[in-house]
CSV table of C-alpha atoms in Angstrom, one decimal:
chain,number,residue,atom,x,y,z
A,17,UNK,CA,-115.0,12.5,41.5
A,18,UNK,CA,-111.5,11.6,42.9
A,19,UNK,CA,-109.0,13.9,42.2
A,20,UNK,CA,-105.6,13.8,40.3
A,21,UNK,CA,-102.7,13.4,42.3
A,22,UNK,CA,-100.1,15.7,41.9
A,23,UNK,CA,-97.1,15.0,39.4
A,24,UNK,CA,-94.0,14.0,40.4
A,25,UNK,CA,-91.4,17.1,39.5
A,26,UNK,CA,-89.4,16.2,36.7
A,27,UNK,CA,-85.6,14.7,37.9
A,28,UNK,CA,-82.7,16.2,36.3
A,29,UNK,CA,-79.6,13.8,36.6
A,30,UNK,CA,-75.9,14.7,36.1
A,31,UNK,CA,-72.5,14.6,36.7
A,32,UNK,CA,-71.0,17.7,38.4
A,33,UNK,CA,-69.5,19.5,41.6
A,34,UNK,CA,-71.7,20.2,44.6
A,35,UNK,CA,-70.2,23.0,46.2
A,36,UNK,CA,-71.1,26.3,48.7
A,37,UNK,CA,-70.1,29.5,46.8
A,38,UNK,CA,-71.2,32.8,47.2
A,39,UNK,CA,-73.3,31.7,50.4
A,40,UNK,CA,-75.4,29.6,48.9
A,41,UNK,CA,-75.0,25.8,47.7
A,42,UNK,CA,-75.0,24.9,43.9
A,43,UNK,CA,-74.5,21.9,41.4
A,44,UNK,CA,-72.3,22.9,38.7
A,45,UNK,CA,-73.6,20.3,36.2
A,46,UNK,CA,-70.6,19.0,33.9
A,47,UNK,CA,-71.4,17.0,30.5
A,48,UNK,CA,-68.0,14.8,31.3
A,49,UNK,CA,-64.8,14.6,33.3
A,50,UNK,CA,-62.6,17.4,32.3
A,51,UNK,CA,-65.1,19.1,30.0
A,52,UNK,CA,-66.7,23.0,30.4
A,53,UNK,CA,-69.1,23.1,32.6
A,54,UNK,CA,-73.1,23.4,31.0
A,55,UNK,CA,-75.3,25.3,33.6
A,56,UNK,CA,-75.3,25.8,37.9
A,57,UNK,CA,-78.4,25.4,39.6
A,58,UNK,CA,-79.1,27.1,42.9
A,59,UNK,CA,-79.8,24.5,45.4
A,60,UNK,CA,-82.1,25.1,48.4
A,61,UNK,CA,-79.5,23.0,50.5
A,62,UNK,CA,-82.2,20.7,51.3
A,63,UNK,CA,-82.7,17.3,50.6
A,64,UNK,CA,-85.6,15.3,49.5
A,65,UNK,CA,-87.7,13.7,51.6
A,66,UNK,CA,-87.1,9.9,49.9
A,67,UNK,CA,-83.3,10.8,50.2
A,68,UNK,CA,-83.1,11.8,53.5
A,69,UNK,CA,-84.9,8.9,54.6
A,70,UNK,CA,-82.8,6.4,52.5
A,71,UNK,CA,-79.5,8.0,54.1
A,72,UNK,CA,-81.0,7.9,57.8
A,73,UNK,CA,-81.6,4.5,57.3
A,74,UNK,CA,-78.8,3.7,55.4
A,75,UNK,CA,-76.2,5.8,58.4
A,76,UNK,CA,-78.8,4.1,61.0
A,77,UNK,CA,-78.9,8.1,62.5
A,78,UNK,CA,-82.7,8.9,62.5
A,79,UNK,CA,-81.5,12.6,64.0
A,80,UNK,CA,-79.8,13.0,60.7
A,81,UNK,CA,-81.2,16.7,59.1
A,82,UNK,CA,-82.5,16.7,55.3
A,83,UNK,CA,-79.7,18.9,54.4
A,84,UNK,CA,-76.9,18.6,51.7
A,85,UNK,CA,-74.5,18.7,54.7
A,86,UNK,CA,-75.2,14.8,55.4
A,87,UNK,CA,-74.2,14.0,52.1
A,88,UNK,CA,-70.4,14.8,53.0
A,89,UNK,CA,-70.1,16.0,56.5
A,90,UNK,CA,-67.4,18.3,56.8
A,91,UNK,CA,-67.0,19.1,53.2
A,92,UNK,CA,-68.3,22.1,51.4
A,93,UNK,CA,-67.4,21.2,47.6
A,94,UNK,CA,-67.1,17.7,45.9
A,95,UNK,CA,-68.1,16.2,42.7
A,96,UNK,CA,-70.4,13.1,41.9
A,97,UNK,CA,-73.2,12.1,40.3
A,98,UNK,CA,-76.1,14.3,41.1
A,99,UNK,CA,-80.5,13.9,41.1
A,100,UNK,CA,-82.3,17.1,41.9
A,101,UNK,CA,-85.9,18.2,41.4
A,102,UNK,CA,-87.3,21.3,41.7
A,103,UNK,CA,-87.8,22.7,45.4
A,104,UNK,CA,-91.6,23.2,46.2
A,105,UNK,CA,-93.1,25.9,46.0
A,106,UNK,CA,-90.0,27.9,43.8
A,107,UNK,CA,-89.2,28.6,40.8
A,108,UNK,CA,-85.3,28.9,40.9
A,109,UNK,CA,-83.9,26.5,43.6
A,110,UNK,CA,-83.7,22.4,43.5
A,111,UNK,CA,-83.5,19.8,46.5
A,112,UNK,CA,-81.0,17.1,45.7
A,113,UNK,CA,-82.9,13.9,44.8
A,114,UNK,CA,-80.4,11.4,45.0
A,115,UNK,CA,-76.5,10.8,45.2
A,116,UNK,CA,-74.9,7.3,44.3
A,117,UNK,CA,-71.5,8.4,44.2
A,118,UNK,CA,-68.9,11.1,45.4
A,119,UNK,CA,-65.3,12.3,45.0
A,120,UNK,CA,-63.2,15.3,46.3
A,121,UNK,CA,-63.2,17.8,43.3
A,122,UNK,CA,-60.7,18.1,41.1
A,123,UNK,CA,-58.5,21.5,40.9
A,124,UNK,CA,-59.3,22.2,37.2
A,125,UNK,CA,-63.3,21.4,38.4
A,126,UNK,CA,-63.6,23.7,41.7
A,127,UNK,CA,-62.2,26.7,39.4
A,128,UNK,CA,-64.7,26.0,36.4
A,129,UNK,CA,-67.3,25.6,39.1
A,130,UNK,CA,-66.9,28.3,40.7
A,131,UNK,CA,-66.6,30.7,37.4
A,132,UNK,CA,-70.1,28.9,36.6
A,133,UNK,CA,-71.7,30.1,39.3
A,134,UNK,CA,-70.1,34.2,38.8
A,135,UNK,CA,-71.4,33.7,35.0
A,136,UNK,CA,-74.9,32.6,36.6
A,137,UNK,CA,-75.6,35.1,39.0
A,138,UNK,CA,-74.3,38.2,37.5
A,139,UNK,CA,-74.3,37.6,33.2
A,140,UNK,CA,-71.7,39.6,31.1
A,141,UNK,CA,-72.4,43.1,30.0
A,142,UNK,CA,-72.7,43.3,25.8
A,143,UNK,CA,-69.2,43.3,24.4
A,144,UNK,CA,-67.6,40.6,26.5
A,145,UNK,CA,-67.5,37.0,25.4
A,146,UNK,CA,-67.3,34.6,28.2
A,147,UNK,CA,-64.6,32.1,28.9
A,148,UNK,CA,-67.3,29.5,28.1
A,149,UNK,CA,-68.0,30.0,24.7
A,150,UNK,CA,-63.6,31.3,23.6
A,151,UNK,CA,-60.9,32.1,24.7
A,152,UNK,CA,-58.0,34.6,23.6
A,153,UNK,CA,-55.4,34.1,21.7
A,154,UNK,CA,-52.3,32.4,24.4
A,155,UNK,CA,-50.3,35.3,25.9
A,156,UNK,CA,-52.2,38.4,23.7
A,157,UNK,CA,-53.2,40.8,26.6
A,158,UNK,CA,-57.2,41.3,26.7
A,159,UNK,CA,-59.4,43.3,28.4
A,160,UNK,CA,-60.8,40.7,31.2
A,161,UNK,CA,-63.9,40.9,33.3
A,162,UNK,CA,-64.8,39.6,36.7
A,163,UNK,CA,-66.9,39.8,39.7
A,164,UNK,CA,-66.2,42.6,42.1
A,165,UNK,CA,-65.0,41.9,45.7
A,166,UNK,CA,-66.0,45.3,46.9
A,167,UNK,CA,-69.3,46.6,47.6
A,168,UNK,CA,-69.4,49.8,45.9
A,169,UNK,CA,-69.0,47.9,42.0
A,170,UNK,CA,-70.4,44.5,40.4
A,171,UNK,CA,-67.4,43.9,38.0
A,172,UNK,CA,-63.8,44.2,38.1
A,173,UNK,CA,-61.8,44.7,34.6
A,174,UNK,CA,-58.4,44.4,34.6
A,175,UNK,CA,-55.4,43.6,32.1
A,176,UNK,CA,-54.8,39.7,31.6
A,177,UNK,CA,-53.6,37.3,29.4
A,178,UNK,CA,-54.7,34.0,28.8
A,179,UNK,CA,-51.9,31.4,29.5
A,180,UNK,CA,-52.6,28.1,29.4
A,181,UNK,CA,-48.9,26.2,28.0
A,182,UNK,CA,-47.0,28.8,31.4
A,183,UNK,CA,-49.8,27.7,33.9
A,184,UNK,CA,-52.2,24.7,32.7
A,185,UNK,CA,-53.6,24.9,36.2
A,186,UNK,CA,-54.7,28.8,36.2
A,187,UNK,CA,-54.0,30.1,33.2
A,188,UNK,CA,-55.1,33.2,33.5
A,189,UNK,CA,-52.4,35.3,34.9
A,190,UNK,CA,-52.0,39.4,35.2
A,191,UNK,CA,-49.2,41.4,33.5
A,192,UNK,CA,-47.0,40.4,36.1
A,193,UNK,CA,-47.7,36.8,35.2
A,194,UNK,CA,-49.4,36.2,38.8
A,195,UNK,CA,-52.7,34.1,39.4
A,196,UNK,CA,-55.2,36.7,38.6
A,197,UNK,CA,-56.9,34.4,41.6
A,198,UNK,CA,-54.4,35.6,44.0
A,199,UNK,CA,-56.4,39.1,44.2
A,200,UNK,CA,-59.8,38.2,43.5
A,201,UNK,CA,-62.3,36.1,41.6
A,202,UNK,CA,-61.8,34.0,38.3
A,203,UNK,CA,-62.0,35.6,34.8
A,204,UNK,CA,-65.3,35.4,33.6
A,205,UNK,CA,-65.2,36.7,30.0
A,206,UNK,CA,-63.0,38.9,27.7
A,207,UNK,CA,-62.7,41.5,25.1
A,208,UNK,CA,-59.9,42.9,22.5
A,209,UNK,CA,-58.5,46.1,23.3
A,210,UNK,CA,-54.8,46.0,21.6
A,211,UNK,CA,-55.2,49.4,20.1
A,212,UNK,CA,-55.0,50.9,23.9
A,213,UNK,CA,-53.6,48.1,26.0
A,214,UNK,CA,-51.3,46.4,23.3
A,215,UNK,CA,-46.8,47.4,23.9
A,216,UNK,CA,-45.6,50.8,22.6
């Protein structure tokens, strides 16, 4: 009795950024240009098999590694239209499928990308609601919540405000009005807490 093969893994296509954060690569899918970000899948920074062929053929460099590195030599984020399938034998990382098109990311993109990703690998603690889902009132001082850059602590809370009409391009700014990207990684969610960080 012949056998069955085995079925194709289902493709996911979307639009999003392709980028190498936190020491791994990731596609940030976005449902449209200048729209939240929906999800960030892990990506084993392999390509497919049918890809890598197609682009060795297509560069006419049969050396050329499966990896997402010959997409955009030289570049470690970029957005595009994206395939990926699941990478064998895992459960949580994808091989990039196919990849008609591709763009330097946009400002705006590369920060939601990249606050994606936090959101993805670490989710908030109870009490916090992320910047995905709302955002503060403009210029009322919350209780904000990040990843860590030290060893020794997974978040960082600090005092921010959210202030998108001073700073449309990082909004987000400390009490002193600065990038709260200047010392560290982008707000990932939020929390009221006038009645002890609100002016005398």
């Amino acid at each position: 009795m012949a056998t069955q093969p085995a079925p194709r893994p289902a493709v996911q296509h979307c639009y999003g950024v392709l980028l190498h954060h936190r020491l791994a690569w990731w596609l940030v899918e976005f449902p449209e240009l200048d729209a939240a970000p929906v999800r960030a899948r892990k990506l084993s920074g392999r390509l497919t098999p049918a890809l890598a062929d197609w682009l060795r053929s297509e560069t006419g460099d049969a050396g050329l590694p499966a990896e997402v590195t010959a997409l955009h030599p030289d570049s470690r984020c970029w957005s595009g239209e994206f395939s990926c399938v699941r990478a064998a034998g895992s459960v949580d990382l994808y091989d990039i499928d196919a990849h008609p098109w591709g763009s330097d990311a946009g400002e705006l993109e590369l920060r939601l990308a990249r606050t994606m990703i936090d959101a993805t690998i670490r989710p908030l603690p109870s009490g916090f609601t992320s910047v995905f889902f709302d955002l503060p009132s403009e210029n009322q001082p919350v209780l904000a919540i990040r990843l860590s850059g030290y060893s020794c602590a997974t978040f960082e809370l600090m005092t921010a405000r959210y202030m998108p009409t001073y700073r449309p391009r990082s909004p987000w700014r400390d009490i002193s009005n600065d990038a709260v990207s200047d010392s560290g990684s982008d707000i990932l969610g939020w929390r009221e807490a006038a009645d002890w960080i609100g002016p005398v």
